[in-house]
Coordinates of C-alpha atoms and ligand atoms in Angstrom, one line a residue:
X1 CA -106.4 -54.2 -188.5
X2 CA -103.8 -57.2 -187.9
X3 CA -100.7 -58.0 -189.3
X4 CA -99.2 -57.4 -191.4
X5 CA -100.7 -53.7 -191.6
X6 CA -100.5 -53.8 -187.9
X7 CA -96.7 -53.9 -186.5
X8 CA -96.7 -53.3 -182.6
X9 CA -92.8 -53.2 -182.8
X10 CA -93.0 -50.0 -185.3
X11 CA -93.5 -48.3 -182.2
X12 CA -90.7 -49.2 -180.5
X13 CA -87.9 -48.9 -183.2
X14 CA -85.9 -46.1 -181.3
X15 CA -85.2 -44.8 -178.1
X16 CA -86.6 -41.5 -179.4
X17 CA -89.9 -42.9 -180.6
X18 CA -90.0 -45.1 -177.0
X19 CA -89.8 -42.0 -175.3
X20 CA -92.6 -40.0 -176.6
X21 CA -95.1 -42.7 -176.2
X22 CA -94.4 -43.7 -172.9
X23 CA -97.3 -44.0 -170.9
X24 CA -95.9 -44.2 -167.0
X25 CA -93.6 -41.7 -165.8
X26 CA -91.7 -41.3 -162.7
X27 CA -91.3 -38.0 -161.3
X28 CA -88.7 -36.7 -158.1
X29 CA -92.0 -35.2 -156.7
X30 CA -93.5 -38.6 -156.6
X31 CA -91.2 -39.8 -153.8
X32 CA -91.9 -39.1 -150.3
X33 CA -88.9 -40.4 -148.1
X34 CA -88.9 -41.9 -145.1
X35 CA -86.1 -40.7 -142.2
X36 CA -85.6 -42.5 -138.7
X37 CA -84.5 -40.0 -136.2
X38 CA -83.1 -41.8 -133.1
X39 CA -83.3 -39.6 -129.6
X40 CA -80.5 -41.3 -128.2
X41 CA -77.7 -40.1 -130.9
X42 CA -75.5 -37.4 -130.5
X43 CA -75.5 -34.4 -132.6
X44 CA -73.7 -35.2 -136.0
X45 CA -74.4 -39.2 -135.4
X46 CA -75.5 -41.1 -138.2
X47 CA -76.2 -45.3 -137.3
X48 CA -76.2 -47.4 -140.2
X49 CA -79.2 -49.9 -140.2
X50 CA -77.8 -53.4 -140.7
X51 CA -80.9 -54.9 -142.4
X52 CA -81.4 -51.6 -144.5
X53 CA -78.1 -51.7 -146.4
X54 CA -77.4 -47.8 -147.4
X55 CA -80.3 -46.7 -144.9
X56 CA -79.3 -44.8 -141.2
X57 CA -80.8 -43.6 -138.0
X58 CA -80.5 -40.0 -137.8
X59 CA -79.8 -37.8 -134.9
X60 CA -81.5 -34.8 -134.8
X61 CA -78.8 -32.5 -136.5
X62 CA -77.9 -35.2 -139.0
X63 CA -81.5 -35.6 -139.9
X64 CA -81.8 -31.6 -140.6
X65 CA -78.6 -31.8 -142.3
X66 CA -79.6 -34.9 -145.0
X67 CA -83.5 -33.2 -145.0
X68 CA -81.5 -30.0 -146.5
X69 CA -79.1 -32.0 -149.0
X70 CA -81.7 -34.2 -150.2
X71 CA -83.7 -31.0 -150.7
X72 CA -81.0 -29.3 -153.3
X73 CA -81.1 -32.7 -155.1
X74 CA -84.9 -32.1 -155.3
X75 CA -86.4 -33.8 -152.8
X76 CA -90.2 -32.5 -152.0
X77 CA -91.1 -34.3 -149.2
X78 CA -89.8 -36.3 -145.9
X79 CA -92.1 -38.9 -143.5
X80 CA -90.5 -39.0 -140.3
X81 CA -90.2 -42.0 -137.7
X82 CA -88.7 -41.1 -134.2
X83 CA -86.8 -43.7 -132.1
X84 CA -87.8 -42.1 -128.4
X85 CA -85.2 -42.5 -125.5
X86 CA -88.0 -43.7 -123.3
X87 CA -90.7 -46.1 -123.7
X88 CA -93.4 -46.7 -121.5
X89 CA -96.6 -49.2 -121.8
X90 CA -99.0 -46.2 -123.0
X91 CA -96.8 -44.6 -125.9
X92 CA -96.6 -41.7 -123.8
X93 CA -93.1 -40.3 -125.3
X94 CA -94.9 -40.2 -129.1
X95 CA -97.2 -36.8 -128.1
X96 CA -94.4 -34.8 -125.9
X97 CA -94.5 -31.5 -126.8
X98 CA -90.2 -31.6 -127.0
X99 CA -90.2 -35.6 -128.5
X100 CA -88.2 -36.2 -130.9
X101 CA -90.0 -36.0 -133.8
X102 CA -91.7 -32.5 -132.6
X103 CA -88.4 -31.3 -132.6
X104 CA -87.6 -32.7 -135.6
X105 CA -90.4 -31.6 -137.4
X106 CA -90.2 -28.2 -136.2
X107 CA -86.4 -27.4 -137.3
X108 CA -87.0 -29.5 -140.8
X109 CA -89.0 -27.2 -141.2
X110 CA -87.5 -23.9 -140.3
X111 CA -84.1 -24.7 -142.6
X112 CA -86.0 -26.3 -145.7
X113 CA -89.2 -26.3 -147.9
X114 CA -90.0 -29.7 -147.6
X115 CA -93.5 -31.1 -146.7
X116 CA -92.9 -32.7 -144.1
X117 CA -95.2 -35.8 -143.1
X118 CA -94.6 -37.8 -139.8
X119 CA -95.7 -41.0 -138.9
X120 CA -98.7 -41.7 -136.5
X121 CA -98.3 -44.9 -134.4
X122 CA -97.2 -45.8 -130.9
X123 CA -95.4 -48.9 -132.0
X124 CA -92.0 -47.1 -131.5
X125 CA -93.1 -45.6 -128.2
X126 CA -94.7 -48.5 -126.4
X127 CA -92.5 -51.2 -123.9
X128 CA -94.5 -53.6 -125.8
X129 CA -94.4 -52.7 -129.5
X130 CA -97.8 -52.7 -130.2
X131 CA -99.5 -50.0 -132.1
X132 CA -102.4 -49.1 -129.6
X133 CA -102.5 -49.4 -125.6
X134 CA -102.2 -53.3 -124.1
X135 CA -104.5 -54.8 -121.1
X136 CA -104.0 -58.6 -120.6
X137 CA -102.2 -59.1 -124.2
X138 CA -105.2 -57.8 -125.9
X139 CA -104.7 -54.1 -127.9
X140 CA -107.6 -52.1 -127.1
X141 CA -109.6 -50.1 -129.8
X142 CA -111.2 -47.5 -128.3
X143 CA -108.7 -46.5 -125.7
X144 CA -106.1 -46.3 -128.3
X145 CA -107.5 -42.9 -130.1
X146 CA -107.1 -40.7 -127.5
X147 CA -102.8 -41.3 -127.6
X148 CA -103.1 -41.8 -131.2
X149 CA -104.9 -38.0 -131.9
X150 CA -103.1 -36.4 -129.0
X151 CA -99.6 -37.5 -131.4
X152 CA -100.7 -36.3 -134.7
X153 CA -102.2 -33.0 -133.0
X154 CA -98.0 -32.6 -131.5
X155 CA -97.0 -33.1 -134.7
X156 CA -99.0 -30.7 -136.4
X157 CA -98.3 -27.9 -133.4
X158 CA -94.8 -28.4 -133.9
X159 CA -95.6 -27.6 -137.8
X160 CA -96.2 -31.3 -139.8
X161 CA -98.0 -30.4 -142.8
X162 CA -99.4 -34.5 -143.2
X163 CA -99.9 -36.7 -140.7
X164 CA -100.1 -40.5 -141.5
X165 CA -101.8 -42.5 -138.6
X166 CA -99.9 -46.0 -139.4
X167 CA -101.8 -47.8 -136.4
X168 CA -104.9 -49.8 -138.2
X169 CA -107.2 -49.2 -134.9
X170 CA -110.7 -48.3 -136.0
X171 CA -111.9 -44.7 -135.9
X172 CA -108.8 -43.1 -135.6
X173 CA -108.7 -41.2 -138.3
X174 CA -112.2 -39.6 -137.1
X175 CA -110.1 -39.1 -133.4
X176 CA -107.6 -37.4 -135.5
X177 CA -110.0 -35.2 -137.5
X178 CA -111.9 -34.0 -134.6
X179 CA -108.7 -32.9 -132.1
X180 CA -107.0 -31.4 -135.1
X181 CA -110.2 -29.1 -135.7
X182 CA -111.2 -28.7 -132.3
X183 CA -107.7 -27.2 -131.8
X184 CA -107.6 -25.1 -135.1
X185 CA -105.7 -27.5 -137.5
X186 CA -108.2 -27.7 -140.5
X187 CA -106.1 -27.4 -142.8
X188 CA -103.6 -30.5 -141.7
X189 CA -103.7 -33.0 -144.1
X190 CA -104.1 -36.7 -142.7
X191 CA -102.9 -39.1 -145.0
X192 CA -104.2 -42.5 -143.3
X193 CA -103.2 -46.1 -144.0
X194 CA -105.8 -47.4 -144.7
X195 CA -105.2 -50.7 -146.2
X196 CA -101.9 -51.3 -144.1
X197 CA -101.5 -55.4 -144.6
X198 CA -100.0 -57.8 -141.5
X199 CA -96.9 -58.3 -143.6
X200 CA -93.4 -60.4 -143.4
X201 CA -92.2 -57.5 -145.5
X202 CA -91.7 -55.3 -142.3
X203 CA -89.2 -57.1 -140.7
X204 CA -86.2 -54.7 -141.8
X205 CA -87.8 -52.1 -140.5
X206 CA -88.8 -54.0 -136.8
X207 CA -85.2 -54.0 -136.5
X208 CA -84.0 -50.5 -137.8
X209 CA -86.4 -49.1 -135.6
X210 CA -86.9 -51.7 -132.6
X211 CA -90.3 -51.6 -132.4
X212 CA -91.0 -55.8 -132.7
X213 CA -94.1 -56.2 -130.9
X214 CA -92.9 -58.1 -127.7
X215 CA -95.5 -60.8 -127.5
X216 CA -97.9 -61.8 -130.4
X217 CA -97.8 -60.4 -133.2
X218 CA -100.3 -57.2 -135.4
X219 CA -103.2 -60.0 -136.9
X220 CA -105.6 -58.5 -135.0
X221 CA -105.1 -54.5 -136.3
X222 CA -103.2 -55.0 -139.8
X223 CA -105.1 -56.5 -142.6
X224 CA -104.8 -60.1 -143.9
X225 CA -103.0 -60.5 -147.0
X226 CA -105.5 -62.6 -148.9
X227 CA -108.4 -59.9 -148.8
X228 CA -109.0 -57.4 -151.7
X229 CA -112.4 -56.3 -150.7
X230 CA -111.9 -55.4 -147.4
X231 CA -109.5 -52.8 -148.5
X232 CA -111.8 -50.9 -150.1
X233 CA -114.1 -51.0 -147.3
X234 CA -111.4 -49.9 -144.9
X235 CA -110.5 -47.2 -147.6
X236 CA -114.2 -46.0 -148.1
X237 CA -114.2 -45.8 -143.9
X238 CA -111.3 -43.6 -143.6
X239 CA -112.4 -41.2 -146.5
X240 CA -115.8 -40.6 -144.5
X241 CA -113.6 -40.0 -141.1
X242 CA -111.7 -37.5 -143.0
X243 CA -108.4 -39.0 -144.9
X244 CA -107.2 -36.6 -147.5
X245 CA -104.9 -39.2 -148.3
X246 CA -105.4 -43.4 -148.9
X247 CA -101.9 -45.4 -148.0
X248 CA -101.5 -49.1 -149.1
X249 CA -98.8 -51.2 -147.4
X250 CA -96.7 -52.5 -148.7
X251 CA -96.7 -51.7 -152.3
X252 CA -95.0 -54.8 -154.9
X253 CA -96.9 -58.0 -153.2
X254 CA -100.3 -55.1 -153.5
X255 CA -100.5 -54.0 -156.8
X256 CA -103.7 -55.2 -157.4
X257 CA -104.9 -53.5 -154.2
X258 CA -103.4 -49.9 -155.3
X259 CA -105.5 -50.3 -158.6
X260 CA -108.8 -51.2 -157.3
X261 CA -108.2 -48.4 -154.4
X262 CA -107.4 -45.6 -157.0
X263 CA -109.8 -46.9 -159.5
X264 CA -112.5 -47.1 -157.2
X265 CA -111.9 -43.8 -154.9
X266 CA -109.9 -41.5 -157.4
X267 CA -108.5 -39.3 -154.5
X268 CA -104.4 -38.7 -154.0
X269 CA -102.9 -42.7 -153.4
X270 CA -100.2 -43.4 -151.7
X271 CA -98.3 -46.4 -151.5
X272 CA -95.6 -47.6 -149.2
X273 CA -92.4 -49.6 -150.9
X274 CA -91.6 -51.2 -147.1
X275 CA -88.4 -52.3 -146.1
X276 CA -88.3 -55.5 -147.2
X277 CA -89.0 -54.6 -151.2
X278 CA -85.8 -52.6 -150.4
X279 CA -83.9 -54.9 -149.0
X280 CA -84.6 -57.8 -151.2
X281 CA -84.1 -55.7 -154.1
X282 CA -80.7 -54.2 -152.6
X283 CA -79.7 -58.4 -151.6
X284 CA -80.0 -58.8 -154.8
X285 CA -78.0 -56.2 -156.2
X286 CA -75.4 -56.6 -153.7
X287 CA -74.8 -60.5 -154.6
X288 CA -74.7 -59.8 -158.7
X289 CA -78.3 -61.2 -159.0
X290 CA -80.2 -58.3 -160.1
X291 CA -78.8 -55.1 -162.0
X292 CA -79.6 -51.6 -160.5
X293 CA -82.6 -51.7 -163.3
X294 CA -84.9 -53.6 -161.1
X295 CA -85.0 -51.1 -158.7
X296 CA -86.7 -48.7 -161.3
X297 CA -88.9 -51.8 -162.7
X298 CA -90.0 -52.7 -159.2
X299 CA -91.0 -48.6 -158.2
X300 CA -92.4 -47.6 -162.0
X301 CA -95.1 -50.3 -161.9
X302 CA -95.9 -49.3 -158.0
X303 CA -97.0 -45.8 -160.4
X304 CA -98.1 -47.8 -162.9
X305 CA -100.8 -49.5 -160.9
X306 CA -102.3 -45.9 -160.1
X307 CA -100.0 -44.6 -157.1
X308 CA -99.8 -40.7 -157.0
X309 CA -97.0 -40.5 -153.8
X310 CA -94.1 -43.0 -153.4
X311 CA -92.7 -43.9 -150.0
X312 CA -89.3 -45.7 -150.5
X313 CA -86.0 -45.7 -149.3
X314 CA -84.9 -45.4 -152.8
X315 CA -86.2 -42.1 -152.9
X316 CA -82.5 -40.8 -152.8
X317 CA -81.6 -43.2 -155.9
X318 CA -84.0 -41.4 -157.9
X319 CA -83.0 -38.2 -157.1
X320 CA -79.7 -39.3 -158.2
X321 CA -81.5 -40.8 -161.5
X322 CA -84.0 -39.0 -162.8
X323 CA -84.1 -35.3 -164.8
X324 CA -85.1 -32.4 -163.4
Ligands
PBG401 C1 -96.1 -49.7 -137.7 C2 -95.1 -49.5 -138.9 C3 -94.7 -50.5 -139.7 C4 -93.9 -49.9 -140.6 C5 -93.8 -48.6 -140.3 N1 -94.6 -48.4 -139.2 C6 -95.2 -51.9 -139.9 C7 -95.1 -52.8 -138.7 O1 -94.1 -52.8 -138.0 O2 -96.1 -53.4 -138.5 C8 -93.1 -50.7 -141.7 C9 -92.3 -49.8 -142.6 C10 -91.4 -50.6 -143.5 O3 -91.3 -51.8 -143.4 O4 -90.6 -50.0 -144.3 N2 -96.8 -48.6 -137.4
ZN402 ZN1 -97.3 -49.0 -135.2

């Protein structure tokens, strides 16, 4: 049938009518968001992150404190990034049994329900800022897993229910898998990046959390941003080490990347809206460019492309927005 029997726009004559035929909805459970708990701040401290307008650095008691009143505004689940008061070249402050995200972690979860997720990397923890251990400027594979799984097995003793390796070295999620099991964790869920792009839209986040890689920069670990089809190779390898959970990063400039991964996998898909989609989008907003709608645009197609879990730092604007 065409037109005039036809009439596309008779379905979209009223808000009401709009409503009940939408196809892509945005739900508060959809969001996980993502908290920076600094080590060096003292209790109550909250540092606002200049290139994250709205965003802070947590101390410990602050970052309980916002986990609990994001929670009553219906917030289901937190990824956690810890900002350790010492660094050295091997990451070694990311798997201390007291770090900061361990303790973190461990009181988030005594004063809330959230699922709580932390990230997996050594980025933050290294002198260097790389993601994996350094020997003559080159990151090294292999050596890498062995800090990398002795993290995410801290995190889940100190109670993470998720843990997202966020480091791009080969094999770790197997690494991770094994210690977990070895030491009783079956049932921790790893939710691995697993098409995590070398990306420019990071760079709000370098400086929020100061973890710039010192010399060089992540080509050699992070994927290049003109390949499609390696991500689904790099997805298929992390489901057969044991991912639970498929992250792409970042999400707007990778739409086409979230499709093809959910398409072609169907498991639980993640994708990460990085700093820079929130900083452009806040820019924006801030210099009368953009209304707040484009903040909803820009995260309802990040669904729409097939995403089942959100990571933003808007996650707090749509508890504020959205029913229920
Ligand atoms: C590295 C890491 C990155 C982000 C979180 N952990 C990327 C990077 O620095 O290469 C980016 C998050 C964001 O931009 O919001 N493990
Ligand atoms: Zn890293």
């Amino acid at each position: 049938m065409e037109f005039p029997i036809t009439r596309m726009r008779r379905l979209r004559k009223s808000p009401q009518i709009r409503n009940i035929l939408r196809e892509t909805t945005l739900r508060k459970e959809n969001f996980i968001y993502p908290m920076f708990v600094k080590e060096d701040l003292k209790k109550g401290q909250i540092e606002p992150i200049k290139t994250m307008p709205g965003e802070n650095r947590f101390s410990l008691s602050s970052a309980v404190e916002e986990a609990k009143i994001l929670e009553e505004k219906g917030l289901s689940s937190i990824l956690l990034f810890g900002m350790p008061s010492k660094k050295d070249q091997y990451g070694t402050s990311a798997f201390e049994e007291n770090g900061i995200v361990q303790r973190a972690v461990k009181e988030i979860k005594e004063e809330t329900n959230l699922v709580v997720m932390t990230d997996v990397c050594l980025c933050q923890y290294t002198t260097h800022g790389h993601c994996g251990i350094i020997e003559n400027d080159h990151i090294l594979n292999d050596e890498s897993l062995e800090n990398l799984a002795r993290t995410a097995l801290s995190h889940a003793e100190a109670g993470a229910d998720v843990v997202a390796p966020s480091d791009m070295m080969d094999g770790r999620v197997e690494a991770i898998r094994d210690l977990l099991d070895i030491n009783e964790f079956q049932d921790t869920i790893i939710m691995s990046y697993a098409a995590k792009y070398a990306s420019a839209f990071y760079a709000p986040f370098r400086e929020a959390v100061s973890s710039a890689p010192s010399f060089g920069d992540r080509k050699t670990y992070q994927m290049d941003p003109s390949n499609a089809l390696e991500a689904l190779r790099e997805a298929e390898l992390d489901l057969m080490e044991g991912a639970d959970i498929l992250v792409v990063k970042p999400a707007l400039a990778y739409l086409d990347i979230i499709k093809s991964v959910k398409d072609e996998f169907n498991v639980p898909t993640a994708a990460y809206s990085v700093s820079g989609e929130y900083s452009m989008l806040k820019a924006g907003i801030e210099a009368g460019y953009l209304t707040e709608d484009a903040i909803f645009e820009s995260i309802l197609s990040i669904k729409r492309a097939g995403a089942d879990l959100i990571i933003s730092n808007f996650t707090p604007h749509f508890l504020e927005i959205l029913k229920k």
